[in-house]
Short mmCIF file of C-alpha atoms in Angstrom, two decimals:
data_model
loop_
_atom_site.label_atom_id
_atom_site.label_comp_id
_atom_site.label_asym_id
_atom_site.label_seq_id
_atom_site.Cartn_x
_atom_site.Cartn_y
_atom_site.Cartn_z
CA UNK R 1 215.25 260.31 209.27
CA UNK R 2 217.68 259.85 206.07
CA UNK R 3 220.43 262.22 206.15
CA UNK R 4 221.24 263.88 203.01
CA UNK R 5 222.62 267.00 204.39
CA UNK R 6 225.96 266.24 202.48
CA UNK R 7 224.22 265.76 199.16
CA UNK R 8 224.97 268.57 196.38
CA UNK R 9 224.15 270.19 192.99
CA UNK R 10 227.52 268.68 192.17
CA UNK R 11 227.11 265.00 193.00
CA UNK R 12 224.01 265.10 191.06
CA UNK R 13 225.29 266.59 188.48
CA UNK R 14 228.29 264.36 187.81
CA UNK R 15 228.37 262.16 185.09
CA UNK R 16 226.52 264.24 182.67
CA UNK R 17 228.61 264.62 179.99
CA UNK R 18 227.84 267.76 177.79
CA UNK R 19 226.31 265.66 174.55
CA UNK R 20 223.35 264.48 176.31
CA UNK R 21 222.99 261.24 178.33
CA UNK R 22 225.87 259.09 180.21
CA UNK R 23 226.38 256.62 182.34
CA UNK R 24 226.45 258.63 185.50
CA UNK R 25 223.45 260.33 184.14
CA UNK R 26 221.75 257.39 184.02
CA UNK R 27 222.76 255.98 187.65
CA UNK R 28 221.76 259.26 188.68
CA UNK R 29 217.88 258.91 187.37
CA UNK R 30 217.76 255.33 188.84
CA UNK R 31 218.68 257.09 192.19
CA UNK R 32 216.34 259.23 192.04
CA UNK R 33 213.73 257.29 191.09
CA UNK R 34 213.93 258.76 187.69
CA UNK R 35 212.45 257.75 184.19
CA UNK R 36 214.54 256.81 181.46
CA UNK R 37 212.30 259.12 178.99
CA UNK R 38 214.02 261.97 180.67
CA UNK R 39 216.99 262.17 178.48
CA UNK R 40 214.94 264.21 175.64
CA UNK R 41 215.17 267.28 178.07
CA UNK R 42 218.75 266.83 179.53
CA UNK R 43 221.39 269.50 178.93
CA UNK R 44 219.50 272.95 179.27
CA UNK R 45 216.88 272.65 176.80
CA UNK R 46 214.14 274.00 179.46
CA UNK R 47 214.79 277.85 178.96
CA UNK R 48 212.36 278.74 181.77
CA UNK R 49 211.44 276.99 185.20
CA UNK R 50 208.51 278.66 187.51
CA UNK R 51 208.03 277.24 191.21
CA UNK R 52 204.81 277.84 193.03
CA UNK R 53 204.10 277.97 196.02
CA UNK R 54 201.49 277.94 198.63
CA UNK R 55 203.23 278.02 201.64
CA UNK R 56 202.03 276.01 204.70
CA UNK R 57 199.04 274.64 202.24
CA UNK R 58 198.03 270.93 203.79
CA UNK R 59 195.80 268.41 201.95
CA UNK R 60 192.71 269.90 203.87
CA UNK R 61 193.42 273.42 202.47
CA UNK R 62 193.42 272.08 199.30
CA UNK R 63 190.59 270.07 199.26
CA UNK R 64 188.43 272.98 200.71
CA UNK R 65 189.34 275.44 198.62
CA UNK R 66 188.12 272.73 195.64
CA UNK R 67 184.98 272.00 197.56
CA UNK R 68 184.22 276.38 197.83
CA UNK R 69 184.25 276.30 194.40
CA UNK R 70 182.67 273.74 193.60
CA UNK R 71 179.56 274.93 195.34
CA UNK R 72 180.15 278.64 194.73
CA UNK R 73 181.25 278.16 190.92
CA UNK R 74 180.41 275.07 189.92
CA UNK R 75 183.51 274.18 188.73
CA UNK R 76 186.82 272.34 190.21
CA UNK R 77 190.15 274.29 191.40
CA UNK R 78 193.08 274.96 188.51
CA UNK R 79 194.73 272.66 190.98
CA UNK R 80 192.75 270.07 190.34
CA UNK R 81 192.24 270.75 186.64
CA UNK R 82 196.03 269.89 186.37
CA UNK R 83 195.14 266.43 187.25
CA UNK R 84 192.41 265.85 185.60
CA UNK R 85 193.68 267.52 182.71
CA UNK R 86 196.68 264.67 182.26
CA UNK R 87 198.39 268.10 182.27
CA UNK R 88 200.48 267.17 185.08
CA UNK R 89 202.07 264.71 187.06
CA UNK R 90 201.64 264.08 190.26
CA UNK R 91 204.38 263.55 193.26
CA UNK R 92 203.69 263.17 197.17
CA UNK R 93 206.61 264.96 198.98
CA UNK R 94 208.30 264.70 202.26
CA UNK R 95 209.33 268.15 204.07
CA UNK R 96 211.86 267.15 206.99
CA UNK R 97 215.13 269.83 207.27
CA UNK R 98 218.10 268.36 208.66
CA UNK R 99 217.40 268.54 212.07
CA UNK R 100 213.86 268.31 213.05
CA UNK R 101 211.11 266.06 210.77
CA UNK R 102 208.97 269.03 210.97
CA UNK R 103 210.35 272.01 208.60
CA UNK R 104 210.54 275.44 208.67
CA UNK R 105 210.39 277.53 205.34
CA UNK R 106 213.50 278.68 205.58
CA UNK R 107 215.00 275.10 205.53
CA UNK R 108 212.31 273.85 203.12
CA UNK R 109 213.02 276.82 200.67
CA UNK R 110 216.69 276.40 200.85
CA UNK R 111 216.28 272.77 200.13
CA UNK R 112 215.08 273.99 196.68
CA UNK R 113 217.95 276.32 196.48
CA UNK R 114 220.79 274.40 196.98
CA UNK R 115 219.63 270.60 197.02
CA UNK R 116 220.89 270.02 200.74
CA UNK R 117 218.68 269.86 203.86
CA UNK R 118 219.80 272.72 206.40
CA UNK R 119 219.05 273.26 210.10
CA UNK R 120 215.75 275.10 211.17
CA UNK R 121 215.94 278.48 210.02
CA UNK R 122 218.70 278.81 208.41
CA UNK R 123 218.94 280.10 204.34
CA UNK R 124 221.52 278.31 202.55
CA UNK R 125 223.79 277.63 205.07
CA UNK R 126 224.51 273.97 205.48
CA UNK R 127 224.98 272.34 209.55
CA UNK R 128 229.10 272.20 208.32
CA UNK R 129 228.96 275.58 207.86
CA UNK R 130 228.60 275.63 203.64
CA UNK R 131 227.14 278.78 201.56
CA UNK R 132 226.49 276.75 198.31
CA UNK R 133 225.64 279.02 195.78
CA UNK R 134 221.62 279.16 195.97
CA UNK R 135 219.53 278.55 192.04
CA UNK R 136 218.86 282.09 191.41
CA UNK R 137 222.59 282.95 191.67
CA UNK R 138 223.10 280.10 189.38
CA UNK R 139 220.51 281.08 187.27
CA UNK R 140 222.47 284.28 186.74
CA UNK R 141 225.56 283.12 185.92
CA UNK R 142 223.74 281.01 183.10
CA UNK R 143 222.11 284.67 181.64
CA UNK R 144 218.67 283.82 182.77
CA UNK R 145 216.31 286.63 184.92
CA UNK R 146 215.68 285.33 188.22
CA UNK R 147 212.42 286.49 189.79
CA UNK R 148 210.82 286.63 193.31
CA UNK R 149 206.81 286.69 193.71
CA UNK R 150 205.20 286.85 197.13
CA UNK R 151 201.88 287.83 199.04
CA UNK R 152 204.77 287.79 202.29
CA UNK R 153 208.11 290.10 203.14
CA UNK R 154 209.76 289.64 200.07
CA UNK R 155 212.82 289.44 202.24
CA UNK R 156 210.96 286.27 203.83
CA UNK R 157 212.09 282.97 203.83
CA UNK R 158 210.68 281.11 200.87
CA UNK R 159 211.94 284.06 198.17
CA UNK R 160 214.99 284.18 200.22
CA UNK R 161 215.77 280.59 199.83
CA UNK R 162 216.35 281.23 196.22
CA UNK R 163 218.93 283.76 196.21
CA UNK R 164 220.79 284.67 199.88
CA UNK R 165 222.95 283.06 202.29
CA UNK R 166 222.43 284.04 206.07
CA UNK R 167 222.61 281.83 209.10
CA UNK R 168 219.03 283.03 210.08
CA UNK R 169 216.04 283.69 208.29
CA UNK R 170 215.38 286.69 210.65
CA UNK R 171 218.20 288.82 208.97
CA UNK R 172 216.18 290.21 206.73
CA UNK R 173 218.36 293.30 206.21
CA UNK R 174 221.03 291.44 205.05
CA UNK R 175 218.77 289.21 202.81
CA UNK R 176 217.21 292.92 201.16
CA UNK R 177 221.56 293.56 200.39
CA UNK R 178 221.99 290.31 199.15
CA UNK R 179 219.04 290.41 196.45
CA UNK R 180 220.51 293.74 195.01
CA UNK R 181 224.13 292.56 195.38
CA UNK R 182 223.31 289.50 193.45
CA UNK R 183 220.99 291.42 190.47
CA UNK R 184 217.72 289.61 191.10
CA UNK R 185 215.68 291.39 188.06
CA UNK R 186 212.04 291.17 189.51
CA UNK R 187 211.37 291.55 193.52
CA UNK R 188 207.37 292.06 194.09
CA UNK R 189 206.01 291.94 198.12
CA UNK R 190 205.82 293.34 201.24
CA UNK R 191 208.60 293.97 203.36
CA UNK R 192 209.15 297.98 203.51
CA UNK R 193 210.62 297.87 207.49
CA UNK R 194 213.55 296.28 205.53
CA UNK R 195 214.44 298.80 202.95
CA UNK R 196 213.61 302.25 204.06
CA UNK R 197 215.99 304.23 206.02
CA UNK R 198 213.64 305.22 208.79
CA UNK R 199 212.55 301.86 209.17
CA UNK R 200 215.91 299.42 209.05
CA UNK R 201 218.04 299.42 212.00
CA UNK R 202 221.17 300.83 210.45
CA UNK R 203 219.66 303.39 208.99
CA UNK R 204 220.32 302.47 205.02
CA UNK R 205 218.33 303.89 202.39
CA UNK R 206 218.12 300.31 200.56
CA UNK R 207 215.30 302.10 197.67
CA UNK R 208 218.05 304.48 196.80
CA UNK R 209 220.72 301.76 196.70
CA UNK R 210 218.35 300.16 194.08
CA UNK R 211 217.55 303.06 191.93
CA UNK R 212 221.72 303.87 192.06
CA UNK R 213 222.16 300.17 190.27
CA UNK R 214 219.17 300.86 187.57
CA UNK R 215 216.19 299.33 189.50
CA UNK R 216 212.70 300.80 189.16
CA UNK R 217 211.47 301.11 192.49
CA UNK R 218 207.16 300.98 193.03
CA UNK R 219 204.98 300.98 195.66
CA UNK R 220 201.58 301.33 194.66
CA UNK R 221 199.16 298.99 192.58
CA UNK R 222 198.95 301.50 189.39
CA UNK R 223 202.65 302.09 189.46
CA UNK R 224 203.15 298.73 189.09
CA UNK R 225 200.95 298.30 186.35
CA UNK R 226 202.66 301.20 184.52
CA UNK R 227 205.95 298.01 184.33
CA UNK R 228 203.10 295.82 183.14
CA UNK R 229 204.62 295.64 179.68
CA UNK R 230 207.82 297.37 180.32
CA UNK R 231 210.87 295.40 179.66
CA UNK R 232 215.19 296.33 180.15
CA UNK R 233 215.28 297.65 184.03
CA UNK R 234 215.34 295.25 186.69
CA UNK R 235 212.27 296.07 188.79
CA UNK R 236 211.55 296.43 193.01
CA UNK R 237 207.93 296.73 194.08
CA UNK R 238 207.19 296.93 197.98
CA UNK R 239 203.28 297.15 198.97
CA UNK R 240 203.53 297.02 202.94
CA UNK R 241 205.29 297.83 205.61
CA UNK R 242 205.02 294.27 206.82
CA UNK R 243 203.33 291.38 204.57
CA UNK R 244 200.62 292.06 201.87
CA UNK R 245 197.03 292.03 203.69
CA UNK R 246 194.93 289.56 203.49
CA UNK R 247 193.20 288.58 200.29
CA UNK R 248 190.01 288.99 202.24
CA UNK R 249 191.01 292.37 203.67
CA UNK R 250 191.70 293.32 200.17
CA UNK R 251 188.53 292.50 198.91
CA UNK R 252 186.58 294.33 201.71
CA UNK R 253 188.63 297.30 203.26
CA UNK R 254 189.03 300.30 200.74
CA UNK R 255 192.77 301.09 202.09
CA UNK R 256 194.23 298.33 200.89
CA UNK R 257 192.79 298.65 197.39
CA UNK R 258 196.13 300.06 195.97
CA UNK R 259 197.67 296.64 197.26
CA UNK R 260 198.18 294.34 194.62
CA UNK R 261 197.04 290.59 193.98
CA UNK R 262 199.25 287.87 193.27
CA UNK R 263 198.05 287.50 190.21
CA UNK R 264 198.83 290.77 189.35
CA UNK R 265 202.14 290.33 190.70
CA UNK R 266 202.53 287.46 188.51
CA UNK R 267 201.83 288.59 185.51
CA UNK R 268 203.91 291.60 185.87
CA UNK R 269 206.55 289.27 186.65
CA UNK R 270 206.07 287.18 183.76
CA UNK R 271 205.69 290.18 181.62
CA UNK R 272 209.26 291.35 182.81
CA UNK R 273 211.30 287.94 182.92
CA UNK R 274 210.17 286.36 179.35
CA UNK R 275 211.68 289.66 177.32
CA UNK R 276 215.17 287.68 178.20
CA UNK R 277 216.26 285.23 175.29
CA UNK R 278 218.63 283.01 177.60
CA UNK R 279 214.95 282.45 179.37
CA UNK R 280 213.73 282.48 183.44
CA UNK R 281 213.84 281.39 186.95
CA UNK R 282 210.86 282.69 189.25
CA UNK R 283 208.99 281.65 192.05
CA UNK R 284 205.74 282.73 193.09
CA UNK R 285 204.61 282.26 196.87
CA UNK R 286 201.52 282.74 198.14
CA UNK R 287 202.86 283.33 201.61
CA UNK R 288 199.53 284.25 203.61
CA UNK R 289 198.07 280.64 203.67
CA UNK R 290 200.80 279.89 206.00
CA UNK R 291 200.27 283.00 208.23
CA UNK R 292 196.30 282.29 208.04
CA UNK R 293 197.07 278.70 209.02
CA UNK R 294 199.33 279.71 212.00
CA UNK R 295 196.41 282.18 213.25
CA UNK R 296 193.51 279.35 212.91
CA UNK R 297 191.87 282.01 210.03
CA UNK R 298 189.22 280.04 208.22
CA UNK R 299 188.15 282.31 205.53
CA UNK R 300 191.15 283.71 205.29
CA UNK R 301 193.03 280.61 204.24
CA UNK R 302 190.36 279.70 201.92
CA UNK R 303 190.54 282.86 200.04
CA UNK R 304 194.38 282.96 200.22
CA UNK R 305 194.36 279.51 198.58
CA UNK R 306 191.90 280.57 196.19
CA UNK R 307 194.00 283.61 195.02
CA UNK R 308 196.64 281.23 194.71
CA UNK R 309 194.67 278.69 192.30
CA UNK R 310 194.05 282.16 190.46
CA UNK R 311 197.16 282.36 189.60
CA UNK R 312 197.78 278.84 188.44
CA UNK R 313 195.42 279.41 185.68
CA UNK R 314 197.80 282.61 184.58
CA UNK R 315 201.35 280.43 184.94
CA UNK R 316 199.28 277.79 183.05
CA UNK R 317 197.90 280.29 180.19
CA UNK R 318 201.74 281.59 179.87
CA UNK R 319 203.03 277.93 179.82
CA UNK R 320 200.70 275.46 178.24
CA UNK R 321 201.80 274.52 174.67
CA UNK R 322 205.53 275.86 174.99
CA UNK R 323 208.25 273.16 174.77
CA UNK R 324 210.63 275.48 177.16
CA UNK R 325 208.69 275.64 180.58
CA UNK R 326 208.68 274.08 183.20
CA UNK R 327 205.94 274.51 185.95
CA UNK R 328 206.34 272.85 189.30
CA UNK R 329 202.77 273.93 191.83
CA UNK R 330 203.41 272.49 195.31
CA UNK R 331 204.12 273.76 199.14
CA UNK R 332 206.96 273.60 201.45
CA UNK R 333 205.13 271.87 204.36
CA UNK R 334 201.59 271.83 206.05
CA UNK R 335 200.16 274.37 208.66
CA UNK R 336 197.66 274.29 211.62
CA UNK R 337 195.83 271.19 209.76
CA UNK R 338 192.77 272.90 208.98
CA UNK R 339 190.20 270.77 208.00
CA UNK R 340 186.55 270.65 206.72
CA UNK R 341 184.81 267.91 209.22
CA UNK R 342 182.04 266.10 209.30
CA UNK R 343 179.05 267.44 211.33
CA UNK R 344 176.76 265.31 213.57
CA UNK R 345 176.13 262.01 213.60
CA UNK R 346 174.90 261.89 210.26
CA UNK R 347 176.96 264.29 208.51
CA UNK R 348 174.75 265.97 206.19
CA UNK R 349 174.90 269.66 208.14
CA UNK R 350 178.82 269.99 206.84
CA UNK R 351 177.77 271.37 203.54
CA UNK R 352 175.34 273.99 204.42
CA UNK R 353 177.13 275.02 207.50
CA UNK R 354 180.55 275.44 205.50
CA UNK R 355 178.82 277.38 202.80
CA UNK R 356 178.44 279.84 205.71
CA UNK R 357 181.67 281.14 205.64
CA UNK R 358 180.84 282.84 201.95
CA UNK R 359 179.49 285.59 204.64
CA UNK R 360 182.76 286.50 206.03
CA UNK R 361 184.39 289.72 205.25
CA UNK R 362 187.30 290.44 207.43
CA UNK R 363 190.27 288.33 208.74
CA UNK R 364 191.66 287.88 212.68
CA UNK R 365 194.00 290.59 211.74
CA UNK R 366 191.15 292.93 210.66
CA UNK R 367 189.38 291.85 213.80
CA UNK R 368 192.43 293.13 215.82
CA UNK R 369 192.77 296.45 213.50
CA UNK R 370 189.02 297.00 214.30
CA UNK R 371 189.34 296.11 218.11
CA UNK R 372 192.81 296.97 219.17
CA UNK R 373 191.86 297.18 222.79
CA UNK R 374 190.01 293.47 223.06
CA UNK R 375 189.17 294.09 226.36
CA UNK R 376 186.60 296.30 225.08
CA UNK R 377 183.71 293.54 225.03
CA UNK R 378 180.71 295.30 223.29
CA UNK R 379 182.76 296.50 220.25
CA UNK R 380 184.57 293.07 220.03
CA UNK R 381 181.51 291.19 219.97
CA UNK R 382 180.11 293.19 217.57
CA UNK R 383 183.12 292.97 215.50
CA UNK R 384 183.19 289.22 215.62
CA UNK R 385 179.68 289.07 214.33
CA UNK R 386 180.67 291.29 211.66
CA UNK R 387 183.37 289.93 210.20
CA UNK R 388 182.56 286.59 210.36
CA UNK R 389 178.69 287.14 209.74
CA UNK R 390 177.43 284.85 212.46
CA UNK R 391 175.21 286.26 215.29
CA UNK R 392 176.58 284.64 218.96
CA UNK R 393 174.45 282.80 221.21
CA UNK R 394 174.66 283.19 224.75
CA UNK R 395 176.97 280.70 225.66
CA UNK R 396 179.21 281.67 222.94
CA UNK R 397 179.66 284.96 224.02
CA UNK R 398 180.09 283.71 226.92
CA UNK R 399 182.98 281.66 225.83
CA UNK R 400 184.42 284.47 224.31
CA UNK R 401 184.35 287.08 227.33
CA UNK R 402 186.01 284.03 229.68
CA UNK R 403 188.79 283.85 226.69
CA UNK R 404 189.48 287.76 227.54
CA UNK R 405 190.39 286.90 231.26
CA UNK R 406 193.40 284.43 230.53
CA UNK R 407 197.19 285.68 230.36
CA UNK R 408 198.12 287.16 226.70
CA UNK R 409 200.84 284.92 225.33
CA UNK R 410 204.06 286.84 223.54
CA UNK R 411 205.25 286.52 219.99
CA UNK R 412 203.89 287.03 216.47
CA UNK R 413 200.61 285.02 216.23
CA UNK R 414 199.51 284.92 219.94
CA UNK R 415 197.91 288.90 219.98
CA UNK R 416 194.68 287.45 219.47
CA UNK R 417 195.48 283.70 220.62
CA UNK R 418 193.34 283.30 223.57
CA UNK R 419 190.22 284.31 221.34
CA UNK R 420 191.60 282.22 218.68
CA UNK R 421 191.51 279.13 220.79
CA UNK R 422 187.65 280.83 221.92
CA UNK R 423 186.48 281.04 218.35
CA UNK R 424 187.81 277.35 217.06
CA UNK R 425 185.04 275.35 218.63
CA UNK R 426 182.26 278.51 217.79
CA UNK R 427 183.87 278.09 213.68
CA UNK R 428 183.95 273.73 213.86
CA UNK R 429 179.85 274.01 214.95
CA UNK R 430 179.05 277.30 212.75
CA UNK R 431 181.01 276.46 209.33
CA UNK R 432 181.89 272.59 210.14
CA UNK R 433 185.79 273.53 209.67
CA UNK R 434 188.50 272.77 212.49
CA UNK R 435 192.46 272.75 213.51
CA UNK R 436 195.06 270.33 214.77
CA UNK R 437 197.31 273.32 216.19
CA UNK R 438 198.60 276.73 215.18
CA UNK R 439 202.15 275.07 214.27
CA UNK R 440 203.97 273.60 210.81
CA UNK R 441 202.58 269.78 211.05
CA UNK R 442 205.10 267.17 208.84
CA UNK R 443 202.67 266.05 206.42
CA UNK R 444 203.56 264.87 203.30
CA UNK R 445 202.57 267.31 200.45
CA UNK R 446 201.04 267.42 196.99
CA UNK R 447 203.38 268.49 193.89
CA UNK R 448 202.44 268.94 190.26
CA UNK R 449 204.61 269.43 187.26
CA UNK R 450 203.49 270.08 183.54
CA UNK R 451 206.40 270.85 180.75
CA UNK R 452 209.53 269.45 179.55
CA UNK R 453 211.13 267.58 182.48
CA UNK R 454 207.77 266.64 184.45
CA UNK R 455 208.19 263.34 185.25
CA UNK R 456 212.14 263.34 186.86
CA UNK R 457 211.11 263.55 190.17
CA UNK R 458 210.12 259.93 191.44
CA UNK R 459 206.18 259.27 192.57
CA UNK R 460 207.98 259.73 196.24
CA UNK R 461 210.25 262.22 196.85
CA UNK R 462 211.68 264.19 199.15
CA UNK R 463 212.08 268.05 198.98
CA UNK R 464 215.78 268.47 198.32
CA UNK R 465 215.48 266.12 195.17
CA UNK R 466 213.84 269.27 193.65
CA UNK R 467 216.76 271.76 192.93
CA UNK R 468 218.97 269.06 191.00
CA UNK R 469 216.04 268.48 188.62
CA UNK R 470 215.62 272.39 187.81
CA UNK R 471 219.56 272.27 187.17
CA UNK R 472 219.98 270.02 185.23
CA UNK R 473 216.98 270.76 183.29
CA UNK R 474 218.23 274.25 183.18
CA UNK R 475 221.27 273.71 182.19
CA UNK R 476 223.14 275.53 185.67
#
C-alpha cells in the first residue's frame, strides 16, 4: 500500500499563484491525474461544494437499489441518471487508511477532511501526531456555512471528519464541543446521549451551551420544518437518542413518524446554508446503509439506499444549471457485500423471488424491539414472519430455534447475530439476496461529480485526493 500519510492541503496547494494557473499548478494536475481544462475553475470560483454520502454502500447495494426500482417504478436510480445523463463524471476510488487496506469511516472521512490518510479510527489526527485543520474549519475561515447532514449520531464519524480533531472516533462528547466551539451553522441527526445533561458522562448541558452562542435547538420533525425557510441563526436538530431509525421503521411504526427523512434534512439544510453570499460546505450522509450492512438487513439497506437516491434528486434540483456548485455522490468504503445472486441453475427465479422483499415492513432492529427476550420462540417466529412477510417452513424454523441455543456474542451488532447468521441462507433462497460478512470489505467505490471542477479527480483515485480538489476549488 502507497503511503501518503505525509501528504497535505499545503503541498497541494503550492504553486498556485493567486492569478489563476502556474507552473506548480500545473505539475500538481499531472500528479493527480488531472485535466488541463481545469484551470477555468481554479482560484475559488466554486462558491458551494456538497459531499454525499452513503456510507458503507458497495457496488451490489447500488445496483439493487437500481434494479427495485426498476421493477417497482419503472424507472432507473438518480444515481444512475447522473450517468446517463452526461451529468456527471465518473471515478472508481480506493478506500485504504494508513494502516490497514480496509478503512474505517473515521479514517475515510478524515481523509476528506484534511487530505492525509490516518490510522483506524482516528478523526484528523495524523500517525505523527498532526491536528491539521479539518475543511469545515477552513471553510469558516473563508466566510462560507459549513453544514453536517446525517441519518447517524451526528457526532459520528463521517460528519465528524469534517470539522473535529480527536484521537478516537468514540469521543463523541468531545466531538459535540468541538462542532459548537468551531461555529458549524447547520447540525441535523441523531445523537442525543451526547448532548443532554442526563445522558453525557460529565454531566454538561451541551443544548443549553448551544442556545447560549445563538443556536436554535429542535428535536422534532415539525419543529424543524418551522427553520425550513428561516435564515440568520445557526441551527442544531437532534431526532434520537442514538441514530435515526430505520427508513423502513419510519415508514411502518407510528412512533417514529416525528423523525425526519434525509431528504427533509437536506433541504432544510440547503434552505439554511445558501442565504450566505461567501457560499457553502455540507455533507450529507446517509449513515444507516452502513449499520444495515453490518447487521446483514436486506430491506433495510435497500430502502436506506433508496432514501439516499431521494435525496440526490433534491442536491441535483438545487444544483443543476448553477455555475457555483459542486456535487460530489460517492461512499467511504463497502459493507457486508450484500449482493443480489443468481438463483438455481438457470437463474430465472432471482427476479420474482427478490421482488419479495417489497413485503417487508420492519428491520432486525424492529425485530429485536418487538422480541426483546428472543428466547421467547412463538412470538419470535411470528415476528420474523411479520416483518419480513415470508411464512417459515419446517426446517427453517427449525434453523432458527437451533440459532437460539448458541452463545450470544458481545458488542454493537451481535444482539441478534446468531439469528442473523440463521436468517442469511432463509433471505439468499426466499429473496435471492446474500452477504460476504458483517464487516467493512476494501472494495473500490463508485464517485460522481457534476459542476464546476468535475473532472480534477483522475478516472483512478484514491480517497485522500478528494479534499485538495474541494480546496482549491473553494478557494481555502
Amino acid at each position: 500500500m502507497k503511503d501518503h500519510s505525509v501528504f497535505s492541503r499545503r503541498k497541494f496547494l503550492k504553486g498556485i499563484a493567486a492569478s489563476g494557473l502556474g507552473a506548480g499548478a500545473l505539475a500538481t494536475q499531472r500528479s493527480l491525474g488531472m485535466s488541463s481544462t481545469a484551470s477555468a475553475v481554479i482560484n475559488g470560483k466554486v462558491r458551494n461544494v456538497i459531499l454525499m454520502v452513503s456510507d458503507g454502500m458497495n457496488h451490489g447495494t447500488l445496483s439493487a437499489a437500481n434494479h427495485w426500482l426498476n421493477l417497482r417504478e419503472n424507472r432507473e436510480s438518480e444515481w444512475m441518471k447522473l450517468y446517463h445523463s452526461g451529468l456527471a463524471t465518473r471515478r472508481l476510488c480506493e478506500t485504504s487508511c494508513a494502516n490497514s487496506l480496509v478503512t474505517d469511516s473515521a479514517a475515510a472521512s478524515s481523509a476528506w477532511g484534511i487530505g492525509q490518510r490516518v490510522n483506524m479510527g482516528a478523526v484528523n489526527i495524523t500517525p505523527d501526531g498532526e491536528s491539521p485543520e479539518p475543511i469545515g474549519v477552513l471553510a469558516k475561515k473563508k466566510g462560507k456555512s459549513v453544514g453536517m447532514v446525517t441519518t447517524a449520531r451526528i457526532t459520528h464519524a463521517t460528519p465528524a471528519g469534517f470539522a473535529a480533531n480527536v484521537e478516537h472516533r468514540s469521543q463523541e462528547d468531545r466531538i459535540a464541543e468541538q462542532y459548537l466551539e468551531r461555529r458549524m451553522d447547520v447540525l441535523l441527526g441523531g445523537g442525543d446521549e451526547h448532548f443532554a445533561p442526563e445522558l453525557r458522562s460529565d454531566g454538561k448541558d451541551l443544548y443549553a451551551a448551544y442556545q447560549q452562542e445563538g443556536y436554535a435547538v429542535v428535536k422534532t420533525r415539525d419543529a424543524l420544518l418551522g427553520f425550513k425557510d428561516a435564515a440568520g441563526t445557526p441551527l442544531l436538530g437532534v431526532f434520537s437518542k442514538d441514530h435515526l431509525p430505520y427508513c423502513l421503521d419510519r415508514m411502518y411504526q407510528r412512533q417514529f413518524r416525528e423523525v425526519p427523512s434525509l431528504e427533509t434534512l437536506t433541504e432544510v439544510a440547503l434552505n439554511r446554508l445558501s442565504t450566505n453570499p461567501e457560499g457553502f460546505l455540507l455533507q450529507i450522509e446517509a449513515g444507516r446503509v452502513d449499520h444495515a450492512g453490518h447487521a446483514n438487513d436486506p430491506a433495510s439497506i435497500l430502502h436506506e439506499q433508496l432514501e439516499f437516491d431521494r435525496t440526490i434528486a433534491i442536491v441535483r434540483a438545487f444544483a443543476e444549471g448553477r455555475d457555483d456548485t459542486l456535487v460530489v455522490v460517492t461512499t467511504d468504503h463497502g459493507t457486508g457485500g450484500f449482493m443480489l445472486c443468481g438463483a438455481d441453475d438457470g437463474y430465472h427465479h432471482a427476479q420474482p423471488r427478490f421482488e419479495g422483499l417489497f413485503r417487508c415492513i420492519g428491520s432486525h432492529e424492529q425485530l429485536h424491539r418487538e422480541v426483546s427476550d428472543l428466547q421467547d420462540s412463538d412470538l419470535l417466529l411470528a415476528a420474523i414472519e411479520r416483518n419480513y412477510g415470508i411464512l417459515l417452513d419446517s426446517t427453517e424454523r427449525e434453523s432458527v430455534l437451533a440459532a437460539l441455543e448458541r452463545p450470544v456474542e458481545e458488542g454493537i451488532y451481535h444482539a441478534i447475530r446468531n439469528l442473523t447468521e440463521a436468517l442469511n441462507p432463509i433471505f439468499f433462497r426466499r429473496f435471492s439476496v446474500s452477504w460476504n460478512c458483517a464487516n467493512h470489505t476494501g472494495d473500490l467505490v463508485e464517485l460522481a461529480m457534476f459542476g464546476p471542477g468535475s473532472n480534477m479527480l483522475p478516472t483512478y483515485a484514491e480517497n485522500w485526493q478528494l479534499h485538495g480538489v474541494m480546496c482549491e476549488l473553494m478557494g481555502l
